[in-house]
């Protein structure tokens, strides 16, 4: 066997050209930053990408309705009360026809609605355009969500980093404060805010400002405790960098994945919290609309006019699902253990 290997013909091997040798040793993978690599992995998650585009469309429509709302969301017209959905000349599900006493009738003709006037998602019991009110309510819900995001970033991140960095007695005292705050139920805090202030966005925002940032603070503290003893932080301290510079240049960029993922879970939680408060009557006050108040109004007439509840419920469900799918996708994208 050894003799056969030694007696190979001369043309069994070919000399390697210099250019081919360089190509074989070249690094084929492109050089990517952490965020570019995370975006590359996020794009592979189809559900997260679709959710991102759905949320962009919803946010653009909700914010754009400030200037391009189909109608005034609070304008009442009792003559046009409880009109079913209709688009153009009408088609299945949007024909403008209703079942009255077992007979299908043209509700728009009975109400004397002029030709060319129609309501895409119908009207409520006061004749208000349901589409305009859903857009307005979505804008209110998103506003509350971004208020929660603001407090998560301003209070939660700073509190968690400060507690984790200094540790010891400072950390112990700060964590006991968190335990006291978190022991008070959110609903009790909201009721106290309503007693002090009027029901509305401000009282909900104040309740979120008091309790909504606790989870973020605990997550950031845990990550800070883990990172502050790592080599790159010790090197920065040895070189004499200030605590503020270390926090901004070294800790915060390495905490960005944890912060972004938690924010994506905070937003749907805040939206559902506002919708729940408005549904039980201690959130957004009339005549303003939110997804919770629209669900409350639709719930009362669900057996006879189900569309008044289905549409706001569908919007709320889509927003919640989209944010949660996007959060799952971001968690996988920022986690180096899931590299593709």
XYZ file of C-alpha atoms in Angstrom:
340
model
C 0.000 0.000 0.000
C 2.873 2.305 0.866
C 4.596 1.487 -2.455
C 1.460 2.449 -4.400
C 1.359 5.825 -2.695
C 5.012 6.472 -3.430
C 4.703 5.551 -7.141
C 2.075 8.189 -8.060
C 2.368 9.620 -11.574
C 3.873 13.076 -11.988
C 0.598 14.596 -13.249
C -1.294 13.535 -10.101
C -0.610 16.934 -8.516
C -0.871 20.384 -10.061
C 1.036 23.401 -8.762
C -1.134 25.997 -7.022
C -1.085 29.437 -8.629
C -0.239 32.438 -6.459
C -3.590 34.139 -7.070
C -5.556 31.039 -6.109
C -3.552 30.685 -2.908
C -4.449 34.249 -1.881
C -8.119 33.642 -2.658
C -8.170 30.518 -0.502
C -6.745 32.420 2.465
C -9.064 35.412 2.077
C -11.819 35.866 4.699
C -15.091 35.505 2.790
C -17.504 36.753 5.472
C -18.110 40.535 5.406
C -17.123 42.626 8.401
C -20.334 43.620 10.222
C -20.998 45.673 13.304
C -23.135 44.263 16.099
C -26.266 46.136 14.935
C -25.695 45.175 11.278
C -25.322 41.524 12.262
C -28.479 41.740 14.393
C -30.413 43.293 11.477
C -29.161 40.505 9.190
C -30.530 37.878 11.570
C -33.778 39.798 12.119
C -34.477 39.837 8.375
C -34.395 36.041 8.383
C -37.344 35.996 10.795
C -40.300 36.495 8.435
C -42.864 36.870 11.227
C -40.839 39.665 12.860
C -40.345 41.509 9.554
C -44.046 41.294 8.678
C -44.933 42.484 12.193
C -42.541 45.415 11.809
C -44.216 46.519 8.574
C -47.695 46.053 10.055
C -46.756 48.272 12.997
C -45.264 50.905 10.684
C -48.503 51.008 8.666
C -50.652 51.260 11.828
C -48.481 54.030 13.305
C -48.484 55.995 10.014
C -52.287 55.723 9.711
C -52.877 56.622 13.373
C -50.517 59.610 13.366
C -51.546 60.703 9.870
C -55.196 60.815 10.981
C -54.329 63.993 12.917
C -54.338 65.790 9.558
C -56.200 63.350 7.270
C -58.942 61.875 9.437
C -61.981 60.709 7.418
C -64.276 62.626 9.793
C -64.293 64.320 13.163
C -64.133 61.373 15.629
C -66.299 63.199 18.189
C -68.899 64.665 15.793
C -72.362 63.285 16.572
C -75.258 62.781 14.184
C -78.107 60.843 15.795
C -79.828 60.449 12.406
C -76.958 58.263 11.211
C -76.734 56.134 14.389
C -75.686 52.467 14.112
C -75.149 52.478 10.351
C -73.439 49.261 9.151
C -70.127 49.350 7.229
C -70.272 50.368 3.570
C -67.673 50.985 0.863
C -68.676 52.569 -2.451
C -71.699 50.864 -3.944
C -71.307 48.066 -1.432
C -70.111 44.483 -1.497
C -70.103 41.481 0.862
C -69.666 42.616 4.458
C -69.566 46.294 3.478
C -72.923 46.656 1.727
C -74.609 49.017 4.178
C -77.447 46.556 4.740
C -78.723 45.477 8.149
C -81.019 42.765 9.452
C -84.058 44.449 11.026
C -86.817 42.203 12.441
C -85.696 39.328 10.234
C -85.648 41.407 7.041
C -82.538 42.714 5.257
C -82.915 46.455 4.635
C -80.713 49.224 3.270
C -79.876 51.112 6.457
C -78.400 54.057 4.550
C -81.560 54.542 2.507
C -83.744 54.341 5.621
C -81.599 56.927 7.430
C -81.733 59.293 4.435
C -77.977 59.289 3.885
C -77.123 61.179 0.679
C -75.670 59.195 -2.206
C -71.889 59.110 -2.178
C -71.776 59.327 1.617
C -70.790 56.149 3.398
C -68.955 55.004 6.502
C -66.283 52.364 5.851
C -66.579 50.766 9.313
C -70.059 52.054 10.149
C -71.159 54.369 12.964
C -71.784 53.973 16.684
C -74.921 54.631 18.742
C -74.402 58.412 18.478
C -73.738 58.435 14.741
C -69.970 58.944 15.097
C -67.696 57.525 12.397
C -66.190 54.291 13.770
C -63.113 54.368 11.514
C -62.183 57.874 12.687
C -62.695 56.859 16.313
C -60.557 53.717 15.904
C -57.742 55.800 14.403
C -58.065 58.302 17.248
C -58.163 55.516 19.848
C -55.121 53.809 18.324
C -53.255 57.108 18.533
C -54.156 57.425 22.229
C -53.045 53.849 22.926
C -49.739 54.391 21.111
C -49.204 57.638 23.026
C -49.596 55.815 26.335
C -47.223 53.095 25.086
C -44.519 55.608 24.175
C -44.945 57.357 27.521
C -44.225 53.992 29.159
C -41.195 53.609 26.881
C -39.922 57.048 27.883
C -40.090 56.256 31.603
C -38.490 52.855 30.999
C -35.525 54.571 29.349
C -35.192 57.597 31.619
C -35.908 56.049 35.038
C -35.560 52.282 34.620
C -32.229 52.216 32.787
C -30.604 54.898 34.968
C -31.883 53.348 38.212
C -30.745 49.844 37.242
C -27.282 50.955 36.098
C -26.726 53.056 39.235
C -27.831 50.233 41.540
C -25.779 47.556 39.793
C -22.629 49.692 39.414
C -22.280 50.774 43.033
C -23.556 47.520 44.573
C -23.213 46.807 48.296
C -25.314 48.882 50.668
C -26.446 51.282 47.907
C -27.745 48.398 45.810
C -29.420 46.801 48.841
C -31.302 50.007 49.740
C -32.353 50.669 46.133
C -33.667 47.135 45.705
C -35.717 47.386 48.887
C -37.279 50.567 47.479
C -38.190 48.663 44.313
C -39.803 45.907 46.354
C -41.938 48.432 48.224
C -43.072 50.095 44.989
C -43.790 46.800 43.211
C -45.833 45.520 46.157
C -48.526 48.130 45.422
C -50.919 46.863 42.683
C -51.060 48.965 39.516
C -54.835 49.327 39.763
C -54.525 50.874 43.241
C -51.966 53.349 41.923
C -54.287 54.319 39.047
C -57.223 54.856 41.416
C -55.033 57.069 43.615
C -54.002 59.081 40.556
C -57.650 59.494 39.540
C -58.467 60.768 43.050
C -55.694 63.361 42.762
C -56.100 64.120 39.049
C -58.940 63.719 36.555
C -59.358 60.430 34.634
C -57.432 60.569 31.390
C -54.046 60.241 29.781
C -52.262 62.208 32.496
C -53.432 59.987 35.366
C -52.552 56.814 33.401
C -49.139 58.271 32.526
C -48.480 59.092 36.181
C -49.396 55.534 37.210
C -46.985 54.160 34.597
C -44.311 56.628 35.775
C -44.588 55.235 39.318
C -44.594 51.484 38.623
C -43.993 50.795 34.912
C -40.182 50.960 34.910
C -39.462 48.408 37.678
C -38.910 45.399 35.365
C -36.488 47.372 33.210
C -34.544 48.522 36.298
C -34.159 44.947 37.551
C -33.003 43.610 34.182
C -30.476 46.411 33.686
C -29.175 45.970 37.254
C -28.624 42.241 36.709
C -26.712 42.837 33.471
C -24.666 45.646 35.045
C -23.642 43.398 37.947
C -22.443 40.809 35.435
C -20.560 43.256 33.197
C -18.827 45.513 35.721
C -16.252 42.813 36.583
C -15.422 41.955 32.980
C -12.037 42.775 31.447
C -13.063 45.688 29.228
C -14.662 47.513 32.172
C -11.651 46.820 34.421
C -9.352 48.113 31.678
C -11.365 51.326 31.353
C -11.222 51.856 35.136
C -7.465 51.195 35.127
C -6.999 53.839 32.421
C -8.736 56.329 34.723
C -12.001 56.837 32.817
C -14.787 58.395 34.865
C -17.851 56.425 35.953
C -20.071 58.529 33.685
C -17.891 57.824 30.627
C -17.738 54.099 31.397
C -21.531 53.991 31.708
C -22.117 55.823 28.411
C -19.279 54.346 26.320
C -19.050 50.780 27.596
C -22.039 49.713 29.691
C -24.894 51.304 27.738
C -23.886 49.937 24.277
C -23.539 46.433 25.741
C -26.921 46.769 27.473
C -28.656 47.944 24.298
C -29.971 44.493 23.347
C -31.541 43.935 26.772
C -33.055 47.434 26.750
C -34.524 47.175 23.236
C -36.043 43.744 23.853
C -37.627 44.849 27.138
C -39.028 47.977 25.458
C -40.723 45.816 22.836
C -42.473 43.891 25.615
C -43.273 47.072 27.587
C -45.213 48.674 24.722
C -47.956 46.003 24.298
C -48.233 45.708 28.086
C -48.890 49.457 28.360
C -51.399 49.377 25.487
C -53.347 46.549 27.105
C -53.162 48.318 30.492
C -54.711 51.482 29.032
C -57.363 49.499 27.135
C -58.295 47.597 30.300
C -58.618 50.793 32.353
C -60.742 52.468 29.673
C -62.908 49.354 29.319
C -63.793 49.356 33.036
C -64.425 53.110 32.954
C -61.439 54.618 34.796
C -59.246 55.393 31.786
C -59.867 57.816 28.939
C -63.013 59.833 29.599
C -65.804 60.630 27.109
C -66.145 61.928 24.459
C -62.560 60.960 23.588
C -62.043 57.465 22.247
C -59.509 54.777 23.007
C -59.501 51.134 22.031
C -60.762 50.297 25.525
C -63.751 52.673 25.390
C -64.620 51.450 21.898
C -64.607 47.870 23.155
C -66.830 48.918 26.038
C -69.319 50.602 23.687
C -69.289 47.646 21.286
C -69.693 45.144 24.106
C -73.076 46.628 25.015
C -74.523 46.036 21.531
C -72.493 42.998 20.509
C -75.490 40.688 20.005
C -77.194 43.066 17.557
C -74.307 45.143 16.108
C -71.204 42.934 16.395
C -69.079 45.075 14.033
C -68.887 47.813 16.677
C -66.815 45.478 18.846
C -65.077 43.341 16.229
C -63.120 46.167 14.563
C -61.514 47.744 17.675
C -60.878 44.239 19.069
C -59.140 43.271 15.811
C -56.944 46.397 15.860
C -55.961 45.836 19.501
C -55.190 42.152 18.831
C -53.093 42.932 15.748
C -51.049 45.541 17.645
C -50.456 43.199 20.594
C -49.501 40.225 18.398
C -47.261 42.315 16.137
C -45.312 43.832 19.034
C -44.854 40.438 20.684
C -43.674 38.773 17.458
C -41.291 41.667 16.826
C -39.970 41.386 20.392
C -39.355 37.645 19.910
C -37.533 38.368 16.660
C -35.357 41.046 18.264
C -34.538 38.743 21.166
C -33.308 36.071 18.723
C -31.430 38.648 16.628
C -29.570 40.167 19.583
C -28.768 36.791 21.172
C -25.350 35.631 19.883
C -26.242 32.010 20.654
C -28.728 32.055 17.727
C -26.260 33.129 15.041
C -27.251 31.895 11.624
